[in-house]
Amino acid sequence: MNVPLLFERPVLNVLRHFSRGVAKVSQTAKDDPYSRFALKQKAETIHHVLGFKMSKARSLLKKDRALGQKPLAHFTKITESLGSLKPVAGQREESTNLFLSSPPVVQRNCQFLQECGATKATADVIASCQNFMAVPIGVFKSYANIDHAVDVQGRWLDLVSEPSWRLKNEQLLEQHTTPCSSISHVRNVVFSSYLARKWKISFPEVLKWVEEGIKTLPLSIRRLMRTVSVLPKIGFDQESIWKNPSLLQSDSDSLENFMFTYREDFLGQSTSQFLLEFPEVTCQIDFPSLHSNVDNLRRFGVPMACIRNNLRDLLVQDPLVLQGKIRQIEPYPELGVFVHHPRFAKLFDDVDTVVLRVKTFRAIDKRQITFSACTCSAKDFSALIQQRAQLRLSDEALRYLANRTGQPSKSVKEMLRSHPQSRQLGSENMKKVMELVAARGFTKEQIFNGLHLVLYPVGLVAKKLDELPSRPEMQPIETTIKEPTILQIVVYLLEEQFMFTGNGVFAKPPENKTESVARGETNSSPVVN
């Protein structure tokens, strides 16, 4: 299908502008002194950790884009996660794997390797330890540079066995393993012997449960024992833990930091209740990442209920990645209207596409931007931008205004319908006006009574609010400003200024709209300031 030129050019203009912007940012980053400093520090980290020459480390960072874009803090965390385990420099790909891994994964792998007796290991084994968990202990020791004289099974038995139980545990190990058993299975048998005695449950049942919970993950027995001891402290009884074997994957330190930091309340509910309600998130909590993600989302304006509805997508991911995506959508207030949408996290699936679509809607003067339009297929979006008629008041806008006013969506819809210029409502301007009146301290009742303000340019609304203290009829302002209908009066004053005609507020630009759109020069705001 051929797209009419009227709609094609703005899209092309946006693409060209975007590509020029990327080139400009790249050049700016190259000339930025901090970027040069960060590159040097990253190269020095690779040099000290892997022993590479500085020239090779710099070359590695420049050639591998994913590695080069990692912030300096990431390299520092990886170094800290290694602890006393010394990586052995390997091939270029191995080095990339190590520094592309998340710090919690590197820390977990290092704990397991050190418990097995490793003092050094190749970068590939440290980064991808789970890939080597299916091999026998003897083979694993050769991969991990562990001395062949080290008795890995004996080290584990020493951790879980009191002298009186040592013989019993050794017998269980002989019965349920062979020389060809994988290292993960041997670890599971040893840990199950400890857990069966602690919980007084039959060994076969516990072994089956442990195998289901941790499978082949490289979790050290020390970490597993500590996790089992911490879970009851935060509200999980033995029955709850038994129902959710994946809880064994939890990091005890992160759970304790989480409980200490948030104490009684997290996202509007009891901290322990949150952990019990979402065990699949509990077992993945990396406290620094979760803490950073929550702060970033709340600053952006995402309500607590929305975060709870999108836990997997919003909390359990790299905070640096999430922060970058939030920065991409921050310049577009229209997208902030979707924070109450139950599938808000879907916006982050392909941020570049979502942002480009918002720019396209601005270019063709589509005021009502819907969630489905930002996340639909390319074919459906192509059909949308060719619709000449303005969309009706979107469900997302109604949900947003209902949340801000504390009124049902139906009441909000009826209130806006009563205004003759209700079709002038634009997502971007609406959000700016709502943020303005909320920042001025107006109550939800006052905002609802003056809801028609969202139809007026935010600049005019701010100006009219600033004039209130100087108007004689508004005195004493301290009392008047608290009246439930004060914002309704502001709407009246705005209309009075323009002789109740809307001319100058809702007037269309004098230039022919078709010509303006064809050149891609329309304003991003749907109304004139």
Coordinates of C-alpha atoms in Angstrom, one line a residue:
M1 CA 0.0 0.0 0.0
N2 CA 1.4 3.4 -0.9
V3 CA 1.4 5.9 2.0
P4 CA 0.2 9.4 1.0
L5 CA 3.0 12.0 0.8
L6 CA 1.2 14.0 3.4
F7 CA 2.0 11.4 6.1
E8 CA 5.2 10.0 4.6
R9 CA 7.4 13.2 4.9
P10 CA 6.9 13.8 8.6
V11 CA 8.0 10.3 9.3
L12 CA 11.0 10.6 7.1
N13 CA 11.8 14.0 8.7
V14 CA 11.7 12.4 12.1
L15 CA 14.0 9.5 11.0
R16 CA 16.5 11.9 9.5
H17 CA 16.4 14.2 12.6
F18 CA 16.9 11.2 14.8
S19 CA 19.8 9.8 12.9
R20 CA 21.5 13.2 12.9
G21 CA 20.9 13.4 16.6
V22 CA 22.6 10.0 17.2
A23 CA 25.6 11.0 15.2
K24 CA 25.9 14.3 17.1
V25 CA 25.6 12.5 20.5
S26 CA 28.3 10.0 19.5
Q27 CA 30.7 12.8 18.5
T28 CA 29.9 14.6 21.7
A29 CA 30.6 11.5 23.7
K30 CA 33.9 11.1 22.0
D31 CA 35.0 14.6 22.9
D32 CA 33.7 14.4 26.4
P33 CA 36.6 14.5 29.0
Y34 CA 34.6 12.2 31.4
S35 CA 34.0 9.7 28.6
R36 CA 37.8 9.6 27.9
F37 CA 38.5 9.2 31.6
A38 CA 35.9 6.4 31.9
L39 CA 37.4 4.6 28.9
K40 CA 40.8 4.8 30.5
Q41 CA 39.5 3.5 33.8
K42 CA 37.7 0.6 32.1
A43 CA 40.8 -0.4 30.2
E44 CA 42.9 -0.2 33.5
T45 CA 40.3 -2.5 35.2
I46 CA 40.6 -5.1 32.3
H47 CA 44.4 -4.7 32.6
H48 CA 44.5 -5.4 36.3
V49 CA 41.9 -8.1 36.3
L50 CA 42.9 -10.1 33.3
G51 CA 46.5 -9.0 32.8
F52 CA 45.9 -7.7 29.3
K53 CA 48.1 -4.9 27.9
M54 CA 46.5 -1.5 28.0
S55 CA 46.5 -1.3 24.2
K56 CA 44.7 -4.7 24.0
A57 CA 42.2 -3.6 26.6
R58 CA 41.4 -0.3 24.8
S59 CA 41.0 -2.2 21.5
L60 CA 38.6 -4.6 23.2
L61 CA 36.5 -1.8 24.5
K62 CA 36.4 0.0 21.1
K63 CA 35.6 -3.1 19.0
D64 CA 33.0 -4.6 21.3
R65 CA 30.1 -2.0 21.4
A66 CA 28.1 -3.8 24.2
L67 CA 31.2 -3.9 26.4
G68 CA 32.2 -0.3 25.7
Q69 CA 28.7 1.0 26.6
K70 CA 28.8 -0.6 30.0
P71 CA 29.3 2.2 32.7
L72 CA 32.4 2.4 34.7
A73 CA 30.4 1.4 37.9
H74 CA 29.7 -2.0 36.2
F75 CA 33.4 -2.7 35.8
T76 CA 34.0 -1.8 39.4
K77 CA 31.2 -4.1 40.7
I78 CA 32.5 -7.0 38.6
T79 CA 36.0 -6.5 40.2
E80 CA 34.4 -6.5 43.7
S81 CA 32.4 -9.6 42.9
L82 CA 35.5 -11.5 42.0
G83 CA 36.8 -11.2 45.6
S84 CA 40.0 -13.2 46.1
L85 CA 39.4 -15.4 43.0
K86 CA 42.0 -14.6 40.4
P87 CA 40.8 -14.8 36.7
V88 CA 43.1 -16.4 34.2
A89 CA 43.3 -14.4 31.0
G90 CA 41.8 -16.3 28.1
Q91 CA 40.6 -15.5 24.6
R92 CA 39.0 -12.2 23.8
E93 CA 35.5 -13.7 23.8
E94 CA 36.1 -15.1 27.4
S95 CA 37.0 -11.6 28.6
T96 CA 33.9 -10.2 27.0
N97 CA 31.7 -12.8 28.7
L98 CA 33.1 -11.9 32.2
F99 CA 32.6 -8.2 31.9
L100 CA 29.2 -8.5 30.2
S101 CA 27.9 -10.7 33.1
S102 CA 25.9 -9.1 35.9
P103 CA 27.8 -8.6 39.1
P104 CA 25.4 -10.8 41.2
V105 CA 25.9 -13.7 38.8
V106 CA 29.7 -13.3 38.9
Q107 CA 29.6 -13.2 42.7
R108 CA 27.5 -16.3 42.9
N109 CA 29.8 -18.2 40.6
C110 CA 32.9 -17.1 42.5
Q111 CA 31.4 -18.3 45.8
F112 CA 30.8 -21.7 44.3
L113 CA 34.3 -22.0 42.7
Q114 CA 36.0 -20.9 45.9
E115 CA 34.0 -23.4 48.0
C116 CA 35.2 -26.1 45.6
G117 CA 38.8 -25.1 46.2
A118 CA 39.5 -22.9 43.2
T119 CA 41.9 -20.0 43.7
K120 CA 42.0 -19.0 40.0
A121 CA 39.8 -19.8 37.0
T122 CA 39.5 -18.7 33.4
A123 CA 37.2 -15.8 32.7
D124 CA 34.9 -18.0 30.8
V125 CA 34.3 -20.4 33.7
I126 CA 33.7 -17.5 36.1
A127 CA 31.2 -15.9 33.7
S128 CA 29.5 -19.1 32.6
C129 CA 30.0 -21.5 35.5
Q130 CA 26.5 -23.0 35.0
N131 CA 27.6 -24.3 31.6
F132 CA 30.1 -26.6 33.3
M133 CA 27.8 -27.9 36.1
A134 CA 26.7 -31.0 34.2
V135 CA 30.2 -32.6 34.1
P136 CA 31.8 -34.9 36.8
I137 CA 33.8 -33.4 39.6
G138 CA 37.1 -34.5 38.1
V139 CA 36.4 -32.8 34.8
F140 CA 35.1 -29.7 36.5
K141 CA 38.3 -29.4 38.5
S142 CA 40.3 -29.4 35.3
Y143 CA 38.1 -26.7 33.8
A144 CA 38.2 -24.6 37.0
N145 CA 42.0 -25.0 37.6
I146 CA 41.4 -26.8 40.9
D147 CA 44.2 -29.0 42.1
H148 CA 43.3 -32.7 41.5
A149 CA 44.3 -33.5 45.1
V150 CA 41.4 -31.3 46.5
D151 CA 38.6 -33.4 47.9
V152 CA 35.5 -31.4 46.9
Q153 CA 33.1 -33.9 48.3
G154 CA 35.0 -34.0 51.6
R155 CA 34.9 -30.1 51.8
W156 CA 31.1 -30.2 51.4
L157 CA 30.6 -32.9 53.9
D158 CA 32.7 -31.0 56.4
L159 CA 30.2 -28.0 56.0
V160 CA 27.0 -30.0 56.6
S161 CA 28.1 -32.8 59.0
E162 CA 28.5 -32.9 62.7
P163 CA 30.9 -35.7 63.7
S164 CA 28.0 -38.0 64.6
W165 CA 26.4 -37.6 61.2
R166 CA 29.5 -37.7 59.0
L167 CA 29.3 -41.5 58.4
K168 CA 25.5 -41.3 57.6
N169 CA 26.0 -38.6 55.1
E170 CA 28.9 -40.4 53.4
Q171 CA 26.7 -43.4 53.0
L172 CA 23.9 -41.4 51.4
L173 CA 26.5 -39.9 49.0
E174 CA 27.7 -43.4 48.0
Q175 CA 24.1 -44.6 47.5
H176 CA 23.0 -41.7 45.3
T177 CA 26.0 -40.8 43.3
T178 CA 28.6 -42.5 41.0
P179 CA 32.0 -41.4 39.8
C180 CA 30.3 -40.1 36.7
S181 CA 27.6 -38.1 38.6
S182 CA 27.6 -34.4 37.7
I183 CA 29.1 -31.9 40.2
S184 CA 25.6 -30.3 40.6
H185 CA 24.0 -33.6 41.5
V186 CA 26.7 -34.4 44.1
R187 CA 26.2 -30.9 45.6
N188 CA 22.5 -31.4 45.7
V189 CA 22.8 -34.8 47.5
V190 CA 25.1 -33.3 50.1
F191 CA 22.9 -30.3 50.8
S192 CA 19.8 -32.6 50.8
S193 CA 21.3 -34.7 53.5
Y194 CA 21.7 -31.6 55.7
L195 CA 18.2 -30.4 54.9
A196 CA 16.5 -33.8 55.6
R197 CA 18.1 -33.9 59.0
K198 CA 17.2 -30.2 59.8
W199 CA 13.5 -30.5 58.7
K200 CA 13.1 -34.2 59.7
I201 CA 11.8 -35.1 56.2
S202 CA 12.7 -38.3 54.3
F203 CA 15.9 -37.8 52.2
P204 CA 14.4 -38.9 48.8
E205 CA 11.7 -36.3 49.1
V206 CA 14.1 -33.5 50.0
L207 CA 16.5 -34.5 47.2
K208 CA 13.7 -34.3 44.6
W209 CA 12.7 -30.9 46.0
V210 CA 16.2 -29.6 46.0
E211 CA 16.8 -30.8 42.4
E212 CA 13.6 -28.9 41.4
G213 CA 14.6 -25.7 43.2
I214 CA 18.2 -25.2 42.2
K215 CA 18.7 -27.6 39.3
T216 CA 22.2 -27.0 38.0
L217 CA 22.7 -23.5 39.3
P218 CA 26.2 -23.0 40.7
L219 CA 25.1 -22.2 44.3
S220 CA 27.5 -22.8 47.1
I221 CA 26.4 -24.9 50.0
R222 CA 27.3 -22.1 52.4
R223 CA 24.9 -19.8 50.6
L224 CA 22.1 -22.4 50.5
M225 CA 22.5 -23.0 54.2
R226 CA 22.4 -19.3 55.0
T227 CA 19.3 -18.8 52.8
V228 CA 17.4 -21.6 54.6
S229 CA 18.2 -19.9 57.9
V230 CA 17.2 -16.4 56.7
L231 CA 13.9 -17.2 55.0
P232 CA 12.1 -18.0 58.3
K233 CA 13.3 -14.7 59.8
I234 CA 11.4 -12.8 57.1
G235 CA 8.1 -14.7 57.4
F236 CA 8.5 -17.9 55.4
D237 CA 7.6 -20.9 57.4
Q238 CA 8.7 -24.4 56.4
E239 CA 5.4 -25.0 54.5
S240 CA 5.8 -21.8 52.5
I241 CA 9.4 -22.7 51.6
W242 CA 8.4 -26.2 50.6
K243 CA 5.7 -24.9 48.3
N244 CA 8.2 -22.7 46.5
P245 CA 11.5 -24.6 46.0
S246 CA 12.9 -21.8 43.8
L247 CA 13.3 -19.7 47.0
L248 CA 16.6 -21.6 47.5
Q249 CA 17.9 -19.4 44.7
S250 CA 17.5 -16.3 46.9
D251 CA 20.5 -14.3 48.1
S252 CA 20.3 -14.0 51.9
D253 CA 22.3 -10.8 52.0
S254 CA 19.9 -9.1 49.5
L255 CA 16.9 -10.3 51.5
E256 CA 18.3 -9.0 54.8
N257 CA 19.2 -5.6 53.2
F258 CA 15.7 -5.4 51.7
M259 CA 14.0 -6.1 55.0
F260 CA 16.3 -3.6 56.9
T261 CA 15.9 -0.8 54.3
Y262 CA 12.1 -1.0 53.8
R263 CA 11.3 -2.3 57.2
E264 CA 7.5 -2.1 57.4
D265 CA 6.4 -0.9 54.0
F266 CA 7.3 -1.6 50.3
L267 CA 5.1 -0.4 47.4
G268 CA 2.2 0.2 49.8
Q269 CA 2.2 -3.1 51.6
S270 CA 4.0 -5.0 54.4
T271 CA 7.5 -5.8 53.4
S272 CA 7.2 -9.5 54.5
Q273 CA 3.8 -9.7 52.9
F274 CA 5.3 -8.6 49.6
L275 CA 8.0 -11.2 49.8
L276 CA 5.4 -13.9 50.6
E277 CA 3.1 -12.7 47.8
F278 CA 5.7 -12.8 45.1
P279 CA 8.0 -15.7 45.8
E280 CA 9.2 -15.8 42.2
V281 CA 10.5 -12.2 42.6
T282 CA 11.9 -12.9 46.0
C283 CA 14.2 -15.6 44.7
Q284 CA 15.6 -13.2 42.1
I285 CA 16.0 -10.1 44.3
D286 CA 19.3 -8.4 43.9
F287 CA 18.9 -5.6 46.5
P288 CA 21.0 -2.9 44.9
S289 CA 19.3 -3.4 41.5
L290 CA 15.8 -3.6 43.0
H291 CA 16.4 -0.4 45.1
S292 CA 17.7 1.5 42.1
N293 CA 14.8 0.3 39.9
V294 CA 12.2 1.3 42.4
D295 CA 13.7 4.8 42.9
N296 CA 13.9 5.4 39.1
L297 CA 10.4 4.2 38.5
R298 CA 8.9 6.3 41.3
R299 CA 10.8 9.4 40.1
F300 CA 9.3 8.9 36.7
G301 CA 5.8 8.8 38.3
V302 CA 5.0 5.1 38.0
P303 CA 2.5 4.4 40.8
M304 CA 3.1 1.6 43.3
A305 CA 0.2 -0.5 41.9
C306 CA 1.6 -0.4 38.4
I307 CA 5.0 -1.6 39.6
R308 CA 3.4 -4.5 41.5
N309 CA 1.4 -5.4 38.3
N310 CA 4.6 -5.5 36.3
L311 CA 7.1 -6.9 38.8
R312 CA 9.0 -9.2 36.5
D313 CA 9.5 -6.6 33.8
L314 CA 10.2 -3.6 36.0
L315 CA 12.1 -4.9 39.0
V316 CA 14.0 -8.0 38.0
Q317 CA 16.3 -6.6 35.3
D318 CA 19.5 -4.6 35.0
P319 CA 19.0 -1.2 36.6
L320 CA 21.3 0.4 34.1
V321 CA 19.2 -0.9 31.2
L322 CA 16.0 0.2 32.8
Q323 CA 17.4 3.6 33.7
G324 CA 18.5 4.1 30.1
K325 CA 15.0 3.2 28.8
I326 CA 13.3 5.6 31.3
R327 CA 15.6 8.4 30.0
Q328 CA 14.5 7.7 26.5
I329 CA 10.8 8.2 27.3
E330 CA 11.2 11.1 29.8
P331 CA 11.1 13.8 27.1
Y332 CA 7.7 12.6 26.0
P333 CA 5.0 13.5 28.6
E334 CA 2.4 11.6 26.5
L335 CA 4.0 8.3 27.6
G336 CA 3.7 9.3 31.2
V337 CA -0.1 9.1 30.8
F338 CA 0.3 5.3 30.5
V339 CA 1.8 4.8 34.0
H340 CA -1.6 3.5 35.2
H341 CA -1.9 1.0 32.4
P342 CA -1.8 -2.6 33.7
R343 CA 0.7 -3.5 31.0
F344 CA 2.9 -0.4 31.3
A345 CA 6.1 -2.4 31.2
K346 CA 5.4 -3.3 27.6
L347 CA 6.6 0.2 26.6
F348 CA 10.1 -0.9 27.5
D349 CA 10.1 -3.9 25.1
D350 CA 11.1 -1.7 22.2
V351 CA 11.7 1.9 23.5
D352 CA 13.2 3.1 20.2
T353 CA 10.0 2.2 18.3
V354 CA 7.7 3.7 20.9
V355 CA 9.6 7.0 20.9
L356 CA 9.6 7.1 17.1
R357 CA 5.9 6.5 17.0
V358 CA 5.3 9.4 19.5
K359 CA 7.3 11.7 17.2
T360 CA 5.3 10.6 14.2
F361 CA 2.0 11.3 16.1
R362 CA 3.3 14.8 16.9
A363 CA 4.3 15.4 13.3
I364 CA 0.8 14.6 12.0
D365 CA -0.9 16.3 14.9
K366 CA -2.6 13.3 16.4
R367 CA -3.4 14.5 19.9
Q368 CA -4.7 11.4 21.5
I369 CA -2.0 8.8 21.7
T370 CA -3.1 5.4 22.9
F371 CA -1.1 2.6 24.5
S372 CA -2.1 0.2 21.8
A373 CA -0.9 2.6 19.1
C374 CA 2.5 2.7 20.7
T375 CA 2.8 -1.1 21.1
C376 CA 0.8 -2.5 18.2
S377 CA 2.3 -4.2 15.1
A378 CA 3.8 -2.1 12.3
K379 CA 0.9 -2.9 10.0
D380 CA -1.7 -1.6 12.5
F381 CA 0.4 1.5 13.2
S382 CA 0.6 2.2 9.5
A383 CA -3.2 2.1 9.3
L384 CA -3.5 4.4 12.4
I385 CA -1.3 7.2 11.1
Q386 CA -3.4 7.4 7.9
Q387 CA -6.6 8.0 9.8
R388 CA -7.5 11.7 9.3
A389 CA -10.1 11.8 12.1
Q390 CA -9.0 12.6 15.7
L391 CA -9.3 9.7 18.1
R392 CA -11.9 9.8 20.8
L393 CA -10.9 10.3 24.5
S394 CA -8.6 7.4 25.1
D395 CA -9.1 4.9 27.9
E396 CA -5.5 5.6 29.0
A397 CA -6.3 9.3 29.4
L398 CA -9.5 8.6 31.4
R399 CA -7.6 6.2 33.6
Y400 CA -4.9 8.7 34.2
L401 CA -7.3 11.6 35.1
A402 CA -9.4 9.3 37.2
N403 CA -6.3 8.4 39.3
R404 CA -5.3 12.0 39.7
T405 CA -8.8 13.2 40.7
G406 CA -10.0 10.2 42.7
Q407 CA -13.1 10.0 40.6
P408 CA -14.5 7.1 38.4
S409 CA -13.5 7.2 34.8
K410 CA -17.2 7.5 33.9
S411 CA -17.5 10.8 35.9
V412 CA -14.3 12.1 34.3
K413 CA -15.6 11.3 30.8
E414 CA -18.9 13.1 31.5
M415 CA -17.2 16.1 32.9
L416 CA -14.9 16.6 29.8
R417 CA -17.8 15.9 27.4
S418 CA -19.6 18.9 28.7
H419 CA -16.9 21.2 27.2
P420 CA -17.5 22.3 23.6
Q421 CA -13.7 21.9 22.9
S422 CA -13.3 18.5 24.4
R423 CA -11.7 17.2 21.2
Q424 CA -8.8 19.6 21.8
L425 CA -7.6 17.4 24.6
G426 CA -4.0 16.3 24.0
S427 CA -2.0 13.8 26.0
E428 CA 1.1 15.9 26.4
N429 CA -0.6 19.1 27.5
M430 CA -3.0 17.2 29.7
K431 CA -0.2 15.6 31.7
K432 CA 1.7 19.0 32.0
V433 CA -1.5 20.7 33.4
M434 CA -2.1 17.9 35.9
E435 CA 1.4 18.0 37.1
L436 CA 1.2 21.8 37.4
V437 CA -1.9 21.9 39.6
A438 CA -0.7 19.0 41.7
A439 CA 2.6 20.8 42.3
R440 CA 0.6 23.9 43.4
G441 CA -1.0 21.8 46.1
F442 CA -4.6 21.6 44.9
T443 CA -6.7 18.8 46.2
K444 CA -8.2 16.0 44.1
E445 CA -11.6 17.5 44.6
Q446 CA -10.5 20.9 43.4
I447 CA -8.7 19.4 40.4
F448 CA -11.9 17.4 39.4
N449 CA -14.1 20.6 39.7
G450 CA -11.7 22.4 37.4
L451 CA -10.9 19.4 35.2
H452 CA -11.6 21.5 32.0
L453 CA -8.2 23.1 32.6
V454 CA -6.5 20.1 30.9
L455 CA -8.0 21.5 27.7
Y456 CA -6.1 24.7 27.9
P457 CA -2.4 25.3 27.2
V458 CA -0.3 24.8 30.3
G459 CA 1.4 28.2 29.8
L460 CA -2.0 30.0 30.0
V461 CA -3.0 28.0 33.0
A462 CA 0.2 28.8 34.9
K463 CA -0.1 32.5 34.0
K464 CA -3.7 32.6 35.3
L465 CA -2.8 30.8 38.5
D466 CA 0.0 33.3 39.1
E467 CA -2.4 36.2 38.7
L468 CA -4.8 35.0 41.4
P469 CA -3.1 36.6 44.4
S470 CA -3.1 40.0 42.8
R471 CA -6.9 40.0 41.9
P472 CA -8.9 42.0 44.4
E473 CA -12.0 39.7 44.2
M474 CA -9.7 36.8 45.3
Q475 CA -8.9 38.3 48.7
P476 CA -8.1 37.0 51.2
I477 CA -6.2 34.6 48.9
E478 CA -5.3 32.3 51.8
T479 CA -9.0 31.4 52.2
T480 CA -10.0 31.6 48.6
I481 CA -7.3 29.3 47.4
K482 CA -8.9 26.5 49.5
E483 CA -12.3 26.8 48.0
P484 CA -13.4 23.5 46.3
T485 CA -14.4 25.4 43.1
I486 CA -11.2 27.6 42.8
L487 CA -10.0 25.9 39.7
Q488 CA -13.4 26.1 38.2
I489 CA -13.1 29.8 38.7
V490 CA -9.7 29.8 36.9
V491 CA -11.4 28.1 33.9
Y492 CA -14.0 31.0 33.9
L493 CA -11.3 33.6 34.1
L494 CA -9.5 32.0 31.1
E495 CA -12.7 32.0 29.0
E496 CA -13.5 35.5 30.1
Q497 CA -10.1 36.7 28.8
F498 CA -11.0 35.4 25.4
M499 CA -14.6 36.6 25.4
F500 CA -15.9 33.1 25.8
T501 CA -15.2 32.4 22.2
G502 CA -12.1 30.2 22.4
N503 CA -10.4 32.4 19.8
G504 CA -6.7 32.6 20.7
V505 CA -6.9 29.5 22.8
F506 CA -8.2 26.9 20.5
A507 CA -7.6 28.7 17.2
K508 CA -5.9 26.7 14.5
P509 CA -2.5 28.0 13.2
P510 CA -3.0 30.5 10.4
E511 CA -0.8 28.5 8.0
N512 CA -2.4 25.9 5.8
K513 CA -2.2 22.7 7.9
T514 CA -1.6 20.5 4.9
E515 CA 1.5 22.4 3.8
S516 CA 2.8 22.6 7.3
V517 CA 2.5 18.8 7.9
A518 CA 4.1 18.0 4.6
R519 CA 7.2 19.9 5.6
G520 CA 7.2 18.3 9.1
E521 CA 7.0 21.8 10.8
T522 CA 4.0 21.4 13.0
N523 CA 4.3 22.2 16.7
S524 CA 4.6 19.3 19.1
S525 CA 1.8 20.9 21.3
P526 CA -1.7 20.4 20.0
V527 CA -2.8 23.9 21.0
V528 CA -1.2 27.4 20.7
N529 CA 0.5 29.0 23.7

